[in-house]
Short mmCIF file of N, CA and C and ligand atoms in Angstrom, two decimals:
data_model
loop_
_atom_site.label_atom_id
_atom_site.label_comp_id
_atom_site.label_asym_id
_atom_site.label_seq_id
_atom_site.Cartn_x
_atom_site.Cartn_y
_atom_site.Cartn_z
N UNK C 225 -10.42 13.95 -11.89
CA UNK C 225 -9.09 13.73 -11.26
C UNK C 225 -8.79 12.70 -11.07
N UNK C 226 -7.46 12.46 -11.34
CA UNK C 226 -6.03 11.24 -11.52
C UNK C 226 -6.11 10.70 -9.77
N UNK C 227 -6.36 9.17 -9.64
CA UNK C 227 -5.89 9.05 -8.25
C UNK C 227 -5.17 8.88 -8.28
N UNK C 228 -4.86 8.83 -6.46
CA UNK C 228 -4.71 9.00 -5.19
C UNK C 228 -3.93 7.63 -5.30
N UNK C 229 -2.55 7.30 -5.44
CA UNK C 229 -2.55 5.61 -4.95
C UNK C 229 -1.17 5.83 -3.90
N UNK C 230 -1.59 5.23 -3.26
CA UNK C 230 -0.64 4.73 -1.99
C UNK C 230 0.28 3.48 -1.69
N UNK C 231 1.28 3.39 -2.26
CA UNK C 231 2.04 1.54 -1.97
C UNK C 231 3.32 2.48 -0.80
N UNK C 232 3.78 1.36 -0.71
CA UNK C 232 5.22 0.68 0.13
C UNK C 232 4.44 0.38 1.29
N UNK C 233 5.89 -0.16 2.21
CA UNK C 233 5.78 -1.53 2.70
C UNK C 233 5.03 -1.34 4.04
N UNK C 234 4.42 -2.73 4.74
CA UNK C 234 4.07 -2.68 5.67
C UNK C 234 3.97 -1.82 6.97
N UNK C 235 3.21 -1.46 7.48
CA UNK C 235 2.96 -1.01 8.57
C UNK C 235 3.60 0.65 8.57
N UNK C 236 3.76 1.35 7.45
CA UNK C 236 4.14 2.85 6.37
C UNK C 236 2.93 3.59 6.70
N UNK C 237 1.43 3.08 7.08
CA UNK C 237 0.54 3.84 6.87
C UNK C 237 -0.34 4.21 6.22
N UNK C 238 -0.02 3.44 5.36
CA UNK C 238 -1.48 3.28 3.65
C UNK C 238 -2.51 4.04 4.72
N UNK C 239 -3.00 2.67 5.01
CA UNK C 239 -4.51 2.72 5.84
C UNK C 239 -4.33 4.14 6.79
N UNK C 240 -4.30 3.96 7.40
CA UNK C 240 -4.70 5.55 8.04
C UNK C 240 -4.07 6.68 7.20
N UNK C 241 -3.33 6.85 6.26
CA UNK C 241 -2.64 7.89 5.68
C UNK C 241 -4.15 8.38 4.71
N UNK C 242 -4.68 6.80 3.92
CA UNK C 242 -5.68 6.67 3.08
C UNK C 242 -7.54 7.61 3.84
N UNK C 243 -7.10 6.92 5.18
CA UNK C 243 -8.69 7.35 5.79
C UNK C 243 -8.61 9.01 5.42
N UNK C 244 -7.28 9.67 5.76
CA UNK C 244 -7.42 10.69 5.97
C UNK C 244 -7.46 11.78 4.90
N UNK C 245 -6.28 11.31 3.38
CA UNK C 245 -6.93 11.93 3.03
C UNK C 245 -8.45 11.76 2.07
N UNK C 246 -9.01 11.35 2.43
CA UNK C 246 -10.47 10.16 1.94
C UNK C 246 -11.07 11.37 2.92
N UNK C 247 -10.98 12.16 4.03
CA UNK C 247 -11.77 12.71 4.64
C UNK C 247 -11.26 14.40 4.01
N UNK C 248 -9.62 14.58 3.68
CA UNK C 248 -9.40 16.01 2.97
C UNK C 248 -10.42 16.17 2.17
N UNK C 249 -9.76 15.46 1.70
CA UNK C 249 -10.34 15.89 -0.70
C UNK C 249 -12.35 14.69 -0.86
N UNK C 250 -12.48 14.34 0.24
CA UNK C 250 -14.19 14.34 -0.01
C UNK C 250 -13.88 13.22 -1.07
N UNK C 251 -12.91 12.19 -1.32
CA UNK C 251 -12.79 10.66 -2.71
C UNK C 251 -12.89 9.27 -1.73
N UNK C 252 -13.44 8.18 -2.72
CA UNK C 252 -14.18 7.44 -1.84
C UNK C 252 -12.42 6.58 -1.60
N UNK C 253 -12.23 6.39 -0.77
CA UNK C 253 -10.95 5.12 -0.17
C UNK C 253 -11.56 3.58 -0.28
N UNK C 254 -10.44 3.06 -1.42
CA UNK C 254 -10.32 1.61 -2.08
C UNK C 254 -9.12 1.11 -1.13
N UNK C 255 -9.31 -0.50 -0.54
CA UNK C 255 -8.02 -0.91 0.40
C UNK C 255 -7.68 -1.95 -0.63
N UNK C 256 -6.63 -2.34 -0.90
CA UNK C 256 -7.17 -3.41 -2.05
C UNK C 256 -7.58 -4.84 -1.16
N UNK C 257 -6.65 -5.32 0.21
CA UNK C 257 -6.82 -5.65 0.93
C UNK C 257 -8.10 -6.23 1.01
N UNK C 258 -9.00 -5.59 2.23
CA UNK C 258 -9.85 -5.44 2.28
C UNK C 258 -11.23 -5.85 1.32
N UNK C 259 -10.56 -5.25 -0.02
CA UNK C 259 -11.28 -5.39 -1.43
C UNK C 259 -12.12 -7.23 -1.16
N UNK C 260 -10.54 -6.98 -1.05
CA UNK C 260 -9.75 -8.96 -1.87
C UNK C 260 -10.93 -9.79 0.18
N UNK C 261 -10.65 -9.17 0.92
CA UNK C 261 -11.21 -10.33 2.22
C UNK C 261 -12.30 -9.79 1.70
N UNK C 262 -13.14 -8.50 1.71
CA UNK C 262 -14.71 -9.10 0.85
C UNK C 262 -15.35 -9.59 -0.24
N UNK C 263 -14.39 -10.01 -1.11
CA UNK C 263 -15.11 -10.96 -2.01
C UNK C 263 -14.77 -12.36 -1.41
N UNK C 264 -13.97 -12.50 -0.68
CA UNK C 264 -13.40 -14.03 -0.94
C UNK C 264 -14.52 -14.39 0.58
N UNK C 265 -14.90 -13.49 1.61
CA UNK C 265 -15.05 -13.63 2.85
C UNK C 265 -14.17 -14.09 4.04
N UNK C 266 -12.57 -14.07 3.57
CA UNK C 266 -12.08 -14.80 4.50
C UNK C 266 -10.88 -13.78 4.41
N UNK C 267 -9.68 -13.92 5.76
CA UNK C 267 -9.33 -12.51 5.73
C UNK C 267 -8.28 -12.98 4.89
N UNK C 268 -7.11 -11.60 4.81
CA UNK C 268 -5.73 -12.14 4.25
C UNK C 268 -4.57 -13.18 4.83
N UNK C 269 -5.02 -13.29 6.28
CA UNK C 269 -3.76 -14.45 7.05
C UNK C 269 -4.35 -15.98 6.45
N UNK C 270 -6.10 -15.88 6.41
CA UNK C 270 -6.61 -16.37 5.99
C UNK C 270 -6.29 -17.88 4.57
N UNK C 271 -6.52 -16.60 3.55
CA UNK C 271 -6.22 -16.76 2.17
C UNK C 271 -4.76 -17.31 1.81
N UNK C 272 -4.16 -16.38 2.81
CA UNK C 272 -1.82 -16.85 2.65
C UNK C 272 -2.08 -18.77 3.46
N UNK C 273 -2.88 -19.35 4.57
CA UNK C 273 -2.88 -20.31 5.25
C UNK C 273 -3.77 -21.25 4.28
N UNK C 274 -4.68 -20.89 3.15
CA UNK C 274 -5.31 -21.84 3.20
C UNK C 274 -5.24 -21.62 1.52
N UNK C 275 -4.65 -21.22 1.01
CA UNK C 275 -4.72 -20.93 -0.59
C UNK C 275 -3.00 -20.57 -0.86
N UNK C 276 -2.37 -20.34 -0.25
CA UNK C 276 -0.64 -20.05 -0.48
C UNK C 276 -1.20 -18.37 -1.13
N UNK C 277 0.58 -17.55 -0.75
CA UNK C 277 0.17 -16.26 -1.46
C UNK C 277 0.34 -16.44 -2.90
N UNK C 278 0.60 -17.15 -3.44
CA UNK C 278 0.31 -16.92 -4.96
C UNK C 278 -1.51 -16.64 -5.40
N UNK C 279 -1.43 -18.08 -4.84
CA UNK C 279 -3.61 -17.27 -5.01
C UNK C 279 -3.49 -15.80 -4.45
N UNK C 280 -2.75 -15.17 -3.42
CA UNK C 280 -3.34 -14.00 -2.92
C UNK C 280 -2.40 -13.07 -3.98
N UNK C 281 -1.71 -13.52 -4.65
CA UNK C 281 -1.30 -12.36 -5.20
C UNK C 281 -2.03 -12.31 -6.39
N UNK C 282 -2.92 -12.73 -6.90
CA UNK C 282 -3.12 -13.65 -7.78
C UNK C 282 -4.63 -12.64 -8.15
N UNK C 283 -5.25 -12.74 -6.67
CA UNK C 283 -6.73 -12.48 -6.23
C UNK C 283 -5.93 -10.63 -6.15
N UNK C 284 -4.85 -10.00 -5.59
CA UNK C 284 -4.58 -8.96 -5.96
C UNK C 284 -4.41 -8.24 -7.32
N UNK C 285 -3.61 -9.14 -8.21
CA UNK C 285 -3.63 -8.53 -9.32
C UNK C 285 -4.76 -7.98 -9.75
N UNK C 286 -5.62 -8.34 -9.39
CA UNK C 286 -7.08 -8.54 -10.13
C UNK C 286 -8.17 -7.12 -10.00
N UNK C 287 -8.48 -6.83 -8.29
CA UNK C 287 -8.71 -6.12 -7.95
C UNK C 287 -7.53 -5.04 -8.64
N UNK C 288 -6.98 -4.81 -8.12
CA UNK C 288 -6.03 -3.42 -9.01
C UNK C 288 -6.38 -3.63 -10.21
N UNK C 289 -6.36 -3.92 -10.81
CA UNK C 289 -6.69 -3.73 -11.91
C UNK C 289 -7.60 -3.59 -12.10
N UNK C 290 -9.02 -3.53 -12.01
CA UNK C 290 -10.06 -3.23 -11.58
C UNK C 290 -10.37 -1.90 -11.21
N UNK C 291 -9.87 -1.28 -9.92
CA UNK C 291 -9.74 -0.09 -9.95
C UNK C 291 -9.23 0.98 -10.07
N UNK C 292 -8.27 0.21 -11.23
CA UNK C 292 -6.95 1.50 -11.71
C UNK C 292 -7.46 2.20 -12.99
N UNK C 293 -8.87 0.94 -13.49
CA UNK C 293 -9.47 1.93 -14.32
C UNK C 293 -10.36 2.70 -14.17
N UNK C 294 -10.84 3.43 -12.85
CA UNK C 294 -11.62 4.42 -12.75
C UNK C 294 -10.54 5.69 -12.39
N UNK C 295 -11.33 6.93 -11.74
CA UNK C 295 -11.15 8.12 -11.47
C UNK C 295 -11.11 8.19 -10.10
N UNK C 296 -11.21 9.22 -9.91
CA UNK C 296 -11.32 10.23 -7.75
C UNK C 296 -11.61 9.74 -6.97
N UNK C 297 -9.79 8.09 -6.89
CA UNK C 297 -10.40 7.06 -5.65
C UNK C 297 -8.98 7.88 -4.92
N UNK C 298 -9.28 6.67 -3.68
CA UNK C 298 -7.81 6.87 -3.07
C UNK C 298 -7.58 5.84 -3.53
N UNK C 299 -6.18 5.09 -3.50
CA UNK C 299 -6.43 3.57 -3.76
C UNK C 299 -4.82 3.15 -2.73
N UNK C 300 -5.29 1.98 -2.06
CA UNK C 300 -3.77 2.22 -0.73
C UNK C 300 -4.11 0.37 -0.94
N UNK C 301 -2.73 0.50 -1.13
CA UNK C 301 -1.88 -1.21 -2.03
C UNK C 301 -1.12 -1.90 -0.73
N UNK C 302 -1.55 -2.61 -0.80
CA UNK C 302 -0.95 -4.03 -0.53
C UNK C 302 0.92 -4.18 0.02
N UNK C 303 1.90 -4.27 0.97
CA UNK C 303 3.39 -3.53 0.48
C UNK C 303 3.84 -4.57 -0.52
N UNK C 304 3.21 -5.75 -0.79
CA UNK C 304 3.80 -6.29 -2.06
C UNK C 304 3.48 -6.35 -3.13
N UNK C 305 2.26 -5.28 -3.40
CA UNK C 305 1.65 -5.02 -4.57
C UNK C 305 2.26 -5.38 -5.90
N UNK C 306 3.18 -3.89 -4.74
CA UNK C 306 3.82 -3.27 -6.49
C UNK C 306 5.37 -4.86 -7.25
N UNK C 307 5.91 -5.72 -6.45
CA UNK C 307 6.77 -6.68 -6.77
C UNK C 307 5.78 -6.90 -8.03
N UNK C 308 4.66 -7.30 -8.53
CA UNK C 308 4.52 -7.24 -10.18
C UNK C 308 4.30 -5.70 -10.77
N UNK C 309 5.21 -6.15 -11.93
CA UNK C 309 4.94 -4.73 -12.69
C UNK C 309 4.01 -4.40 -13.90
N UNK C 310 3.34 -5.09 -13.81
CA UNK C 310 1.89 -5.06 -14.48
C UNK C 310 1.32 -3.99 -13.25
N UNK C 311 0.94 -4.81 -11.82
CA UNK C 311 0.02 -3.90 -10.84
C UNK C 311 0.93 -2.44 -11.43
N UNK C 312 1.85 -2.03 -10.90
CA UNK C 312 2.25 -0.50 -10.96
C UNK C 312 1.55 -0.43 -12.36
N UNK C 313 2.06 -0.66 -13.68
CA UNK C 313 1.81 -0.35 -15.02
C UNK C 313 0.11 0.06 -14.64
N UNK C 314 -0.34 -0.78 -14.36
CA UNK C 314 -1.68 -0.11 -14.38
C UNK C 314 -2.16 0.37 -13.28
N UNK C 315 -2.07 0.84 -12.34
CA UNK C 315 -2.51 1.81 -11.16
C UNK C 315 -1.29 3.35 -11.88
N UNK C 316 -0.89 2.70 -12.34
CA UNK C 316 0.11 4.60 -12.99
C UNK C 316 -0.75 4.79 -14.23
N UNK C 317 -1.20 4.42 -14.90
CA UNK C 317 -2.38 4.39 -16.08
C UNK C 317 -2.79 5.81 -15.33
N UNK C 318 -4.05 5.64 -14.32
CA UNK C 318 -5.38 7.10 -13.94
C UNK C 318 -4.81 6.71 -13.01
N UNK C 319 -3.51 6.83 -12.53
CA UNK C 319 -3.13 8.04 -11.08
C UNK C 319 -1.41 7.73 -10.55
N UNK C 320 -0.98 8.51 -9.83
CA UNK C 320 -0.35 9.57 -9.33
C UNK C 320 0.18 8.33 -7.83
N UNK C 321 1.02 7.85 -8.04
CA UNK C 321 1.67 7.09 -6.64
C UNK C 321 2.57 7.67 -5.64
N UNK C 322 2.06 7.58 -4.80
CA UNK C 322 3.56 7.95 -3.62
C UNK C 322 3.85 6.35 -2.45
N UNK C 323 4.26 6.45 -2.43
CA UNK C 323 5.29 5.77 -1.82
C UNK C 323 6.05 5.78 -0.93
N UNK C 324 4.99 5.23 0.52
CA UNK C 324 5.00 5.66 2.32
C UNK C 324 6.34 5.12 2.76
N UNK C 325 7.64 5.48 3.99
CA UNK C 325 8.89 4.49 3.56
C UNK C 325 8.38 5.41 5.37
N UNK C 326 9.19 4.40 6.37
CA UNK C 326 9.91 4.02 7.07
C UNK C 326 10.64 2.83 7.84
N UNK C 327 11.72 3.60 9.38
CA UNK C 327 12.56 2.84 8.93
C UNK C 327 12.06 1.21 9.75
N UNK C 328 13.05 0.26 9.45
CA UNK C 328 12.58 -0.56 9.75
C UNK C 328 12.29 -1.09 10.92
N UNK C 329 12.58 -0.13 11.76
CA UNK C 329 12.34 0.54 13.83
C UNK C 329 10.91 0.32 14.06
N UNK C 330 10.62 1.28 12.94
CA UNK C 330 9.32 1.80 13.01
C UNK C 330 8.08 0.95 12.33
N UNK C 331 8.36 -0.20 11.21
CA UNK C 331 7.83 -0.32 10.95
C UNK C 331 7.45 -1.33 12.21
N UNK C 332 8.69 -2.13 12.39
CA UNK C 332 8.32 -2.91 13.62
C UNK C 332 7.64 -3.18 14.41
N UNK C 333 7.71 -1.54 15.59
CA UNK C 333 6.61 -1.26 15.82
C UNK C 333 5.35 -1.23 15.98
N UNK C 334 5.12 -0.19 14.91
CA UNK C 334 3.92 -0.35 14.47
C UNK C 334 3.09 -2.09 13.44
N UNK C 335 3.31 -2.71 13.50
CA UNK C 335 2.95 -3.91 12.84
C UNK C 335 3.34 -5.28 14.18
N UNK C 336 3.66 -5.27 14.73
CA UNK C 336 3.89 -5.46 16.01
C UNK C 336 2.64 -6.08 16.94
N UNK C 337 1.85 -5.39 17.16
CA UNK C 337 0.33 -5.00 17.37
C UNK C 337 -1.01 -6.64 17.54
N UNK C 338 -0.31 -6.51 15.43
CA UNK C 338 -1.05 -7.54 14.96
C UNK C 338 -1.16 -8.44 14.84
N UNK C 339 -1.17 -9.96 14.28
CA UNK C 339 -0.80 -11.06 13.68
C UNK C 339 -1.54 -11.27 12.41
N UNK C 340 -1.66 -10.32 12.05
CA UNK C 340 -2.97 -10.53 10.70
C UNK C 340 -2.00 -9.91 9.33
N UNK C 341 -0.22 -10.01 9.41
CA UNK C 341 0.37 -10.45 9.16
C UNK C 341 1.41 -11.42 8.31
N UNK C 342 1.24 -12.66 7.79
CA UNK C 342 1.23 -13.99 7.53
C UNK C 342 3.04 -13.53 7.42
N UNK C 343 3.60 -12.56 6.43
CA UNK C 343 5.40 -13.04 6.10
C UNK C 343 5.79 -11.79 7.10
N UNK C 344 5.18 -11.50 8.23
CA UNK C 344 6.02 -11.16 9.76
C UNK C 344 5.99 -12.41 10.60
N UNK C 345 5.36 -13.18 10.40
CA UNK C 345 4.56 -13.93 11.67
C UNK C 345 6.30 -14.94 11.63
N UNK C 346 7.03 -14.78 11.83
CA UNK C 346 8.46 -15.29 11.74
C UNK C 346 8.98 -15.14 13.52
N UNK C 347 10.52 -15.62 14.12
CA UNK C 347 10.50 -15.88 14.88
C UNK C 347 11.92 -14.03 14.97
N UNK C 348 12.09 -13.35 13.93
CA UNK C 348 12.97 -12.39 13.79
C UNK C 348 12.41 -11.74 12.77
N UNK C 349 11.05 -11.03 13.23
CA UNK C 349 10.32 -10.40 12.52
C UNK C 349 10.83 -8.76 11.65
N UNK C 350 12.07 -7.84 12.60
CA UNK C 350 12.71 -6.73 12.41
C UNK C 350 13.98 -7.43 11.50
N UNK C 351 14.40 -8.53 11.35
CA UNK C 351 15.45 -9.41 10.22
C UNK C 351 15.03 -8.75 9.34
N UNK C 352 13.34 -9.98 9.02
CA UNK C 352 12.49 -10.32 8.12
C UNK C 352 12.30 -9.34 7.18
N UNK C 353 12.07 -8.08 8.23
CA UNK C 353 11.80 -6.28 7.31
C UNK C 353 13.12 -5.82 6.49
N UNK C 354 13.80 -6.05 7.51
CA UNK C 354 14.71 -5.35 6.51
C UNK C 354 15.39 -6.30 5.66
N UNK C 355 14.94 -7.61 5.25
CA UNK C 355 15.55 -8.19 4.10
C UNK C 355 14.88 -7.65 2.92
N UNK C 356 13.06 -8.03 3.32
CA UNK C 356 12.40 -7.70 1.62
C UNK C 356 12.22 -5.71 1.90
N UNK C 357 13.01 -4.69 2.77
CA UNK C 357 12.82 -4.17 2.60
C UNK C 357 14.64 -3.98 1.83
N UNK C 358 14.86 -4.32 1.83
CA UNK C 358 16.22 -4.56 0.75
C UNK C 358 15.92 -5.25 -0.96
N UNK C 359 15.19 -6.04 -0.66
CA UNK C 359 14.59 -7.02 -2.06
C UNK C 359 14.14 -6.22 -2.22
N UNK C 360 12.88 -5.11 -1.86
CA UNK C 360 11.84 -5.04 -2.71
C UNK C 360 11.55 -3.33 -3.11
N UNK C 361 13.29 -2.81 -2.50
CA UNK C 361 12.84 -1.19 -3.01
C UNK C 361 13.54 -0.80 -3.60
N UNK C 362 14.11 -1.67 -5.14
CA UNK C 362 14.21 -0.78 -7.14
C UNK C 362 12.41 -1.49 -6.77
N UNK C 363 11.24 -1.64 -6.60
CA UNK C 363 9.79 -1.84 -6.94
C UNK C 363 9.37 -0.38 -6.40
N UNK C 364 9.79 -0.05 -4.80
CA UNK C 364 8.88 0.95 -4.30
C UNK C 364 9.78 2.18 -4.24
N UNK C 365 10.60 2.62 -5.71
CA UNK C 365 11.60 4.12 -5.89
C UNK C 365 10.68 4.12 -7.42
N UNK C 366 10.27 3.03 -7.74
CA UNK C 366 9.07 3.06 -8.78
C UNK C 366 7.91 4.28 -8.66
N UNK C 367 7.76 4.28 -7.62
CA UNK C 367 6.09 5.71 -7.46
C UNK C 367 6.70 7.05 -7.95
N UNK C 368 5.53 7.53 -8.16
CA UNK C 368 6.15 9.00 -8.80
C UNK C 368 7.30 9.25 -7.55
N UNK C 369 6.41 9.57 -5.92
CA UNK C 369 6.87 10.13 -5.03
C UNK C 369 7.14 9.62 -3.81
N UNK C 370 8.39 9.57 -2.76
CA UNK C 370 8.61 8.75 -1.78
C UNK C 370 8.10 9.76 -0.90
N UNK C 371 7.94 9.60 -0.14
CA UNK C 371 7.30 10.66 0.85
C UNK C 371 7.71 9.98 3.02
N UNK C 372 8.48 9.59 3.28
CA UNK C 372 8.69 9.82 4.79
C UNK C 372 7.53 9.87 5.62
N UNK C 373 7.46 8.90 6.55
CA UNK C 373 6.33 8.99 6.72
C UNK C 373 7.33 9.20 8.79
N UNK C 374 8.19 9.33 9.47
CA UNK C 374 9.22 9.28 9.91
C UNK C 374 8.61 10.41 11.20
N UNK C 375 8.17 10.17 12.58
CA UNK C 375 7.72 11.62 13.39
C UNK C 375 6.63 11.79 12.85
N UNK C 376 5.80 11.74 11.89
CA UNK C 376 4.39 12.63 11.07
C UNK C 376 3.94 11.73 11.11
N UNK C 377 2.30 12.38 11.74
CA UNK C 377 0.85 11.41 11.87
C UNK C 377 0.43 12.03 10.14
N UNK C 378 -0.19 10.76 10.11
CA UNK C 378 -0.70 10.30 9.28
C UNK C 378 -1.64 11.50 8.81
N UNK C 379 -2.27 12.60 9.53
CA UNK C 379 -2.39 13.73 9.03
C UNK C 379 -1.44 14.80 8.46
N UNK C 380 -0.78 15.20 9.57
CA UNK C 380 0.60 15.43 8.20
C UNK C 380 1.45 14.93 7.01
N UNK C 381 1.26 13.65 7.95
CA UNK C 381 2.22 12.70 5.79
C UNK C 381 1.20 13.64 4.90
N UNK C 382 -0.29 12.95 4.72
CA UNK C 382 -1.72 13.46 3.51
C UNK C 382 -1.52 14.75 3.94
N UNK C 383 -1.50 15.90 4.05
CA UNK C 383 -1.50 17.38 3.81
C UNK C 383 0.28 17.68 3.07
N UNK C 384 0.89 16.75 3.54
CA UNK C 384 2.20 16.49 2.44
C UNK C 384 1.69 16.38 0.73
N UNK C 385 1.14 14.91 0.91
CA UNK C 385 0.86 14.18 -0.57
C UNK C 385 0.10 15.17 -0.88
N UNK C 386 -1.30 16.86 -0.74
CA UNK C 386 -2.41 17.14 -1.01
C UNK C 386 -1.34 18.31 -1.23
N UNK C 387 0.06 18.44 -1.06
CA UNK C 387 0.54 20.08 -1.39
C UNK C 387 1.14 19.56 -2.43
N UNK C 388 1.97 18.43 -2.20
CA UNK C 388 2.67 17.73 -3.02
C UNK C 388 2.44 18.02 -5.40
N UNK C 389 1.09 17.35 -4.48
CA UNK C 389 0.39 17.08 -5.74
C UNK C 389 -0.40 18.72 -6.66
N UNK C 390 -0.63 19.75 -5.27
CA UNK C 390 -0.95 20.75 -6.31
C UNK C 390 0.03 21.36 -7.20
N UNK C 391 1.08 21.45 -6.46
CA UNK C 391 2.40 22.62 -6.44
C UNK C 391 2.72 21.45 -8.05
N UNK C 392 2.86 20.13 -7.77
CA UNK C 392 3.52 19.26 -8.60
C UNK C 392 2.57 18.76 -9.25
N UNK C 393 1.84 18.10 -9.53
CA UNK C 393 1.32 17.91 -10.63
C UNK C 393 -0.03 18.14 -10.85
N UNK C 394 -0.14 19.19 -10.69
CA UNK C 394 -1.86 20.51 -10.65
C UNK C 394 -3.06 19.62 -10.92
N UNK C 395 -2.63 18.42 -9.59
CA UNK C 395 -3.81 17.93 -9.38
C UNK C 395 -4.52 18.01 -7.81
N UNK C 396 -5.69 18.32 -7.97
CA UNK C 396 -6.52 19.70 -7.39
C UNK C 396 -7.80 18.88 -6.29
C1 LIG B 405 2.01 -8.15 2.41
C2 LIG B 405 0.94 -6.89 2.82
C3 LIG B 405 -0.36 -7.30 3.08
C4 LIG B 405 -0.91 -7.42 2.63
C5 LIG B 405 -0.10 -9.69 2.95
C6 LIG B 405 1.10 -9.03 1.74
C7 LIG B 405 3.03 -7.50 1.27
O1 LIG B 405 -0.62 -5.04 3.52
O2 LIG B 405 -1.11 -7.38 1.34
O3 LIG B 405 0.00 -9.29 4.42
O4 LIG B 405 4.09 -8.74 0.76
O5 LIG B 405 3.86 -7.25 1.98
P1 LIG B 405 -0.11 -4.13 4.38
O6 LIG B 405 0.55 -3.86 3.68
O7 LIG B 405 -1.09 -3.22 4.12
O8 LIG B 405 -0.06 -4.32 5.48
#
């Protein structure tokens, strides 16, 4: 079976939906950010602080390439992963990409509980979210399907993805 790849902005629920999918389908969940943290022994926040965003992006591409060659995985990506075309290309090789979307206000609410996202540690995070969403939209749109998560639980979103896979992609 092809990999199910979750893309989308920070706070759109990729991790929670990935866990649901993993439970419902009995497939292994790979979280690219967690994998980077495991390998470096540092948190994403520490990598940004000590090594800079460029280094983080290189690590991200390396880990994505590695898992993109495997099958039967749920792969949850970081919100900025789609900004490198080579990441999208790699993930599409053996995967179907679902981009989760949410309104900027919901994203703010969902991300404000932690300070683990360096890109949103600014004075006006809502403004930042809107700017980044705008800049990234063309890349997010390259997913195979967009899934609006507004007002839905992670379990509902996961079931919607599974229904879409069965109906449109013949993936079971
Ligand atoms: C980022 C999103 C984060 C993480 C890093 C950068 C981004 O992942 O990869 O902080 O550029 O949008 P989540 O989308 O899981 O928060």
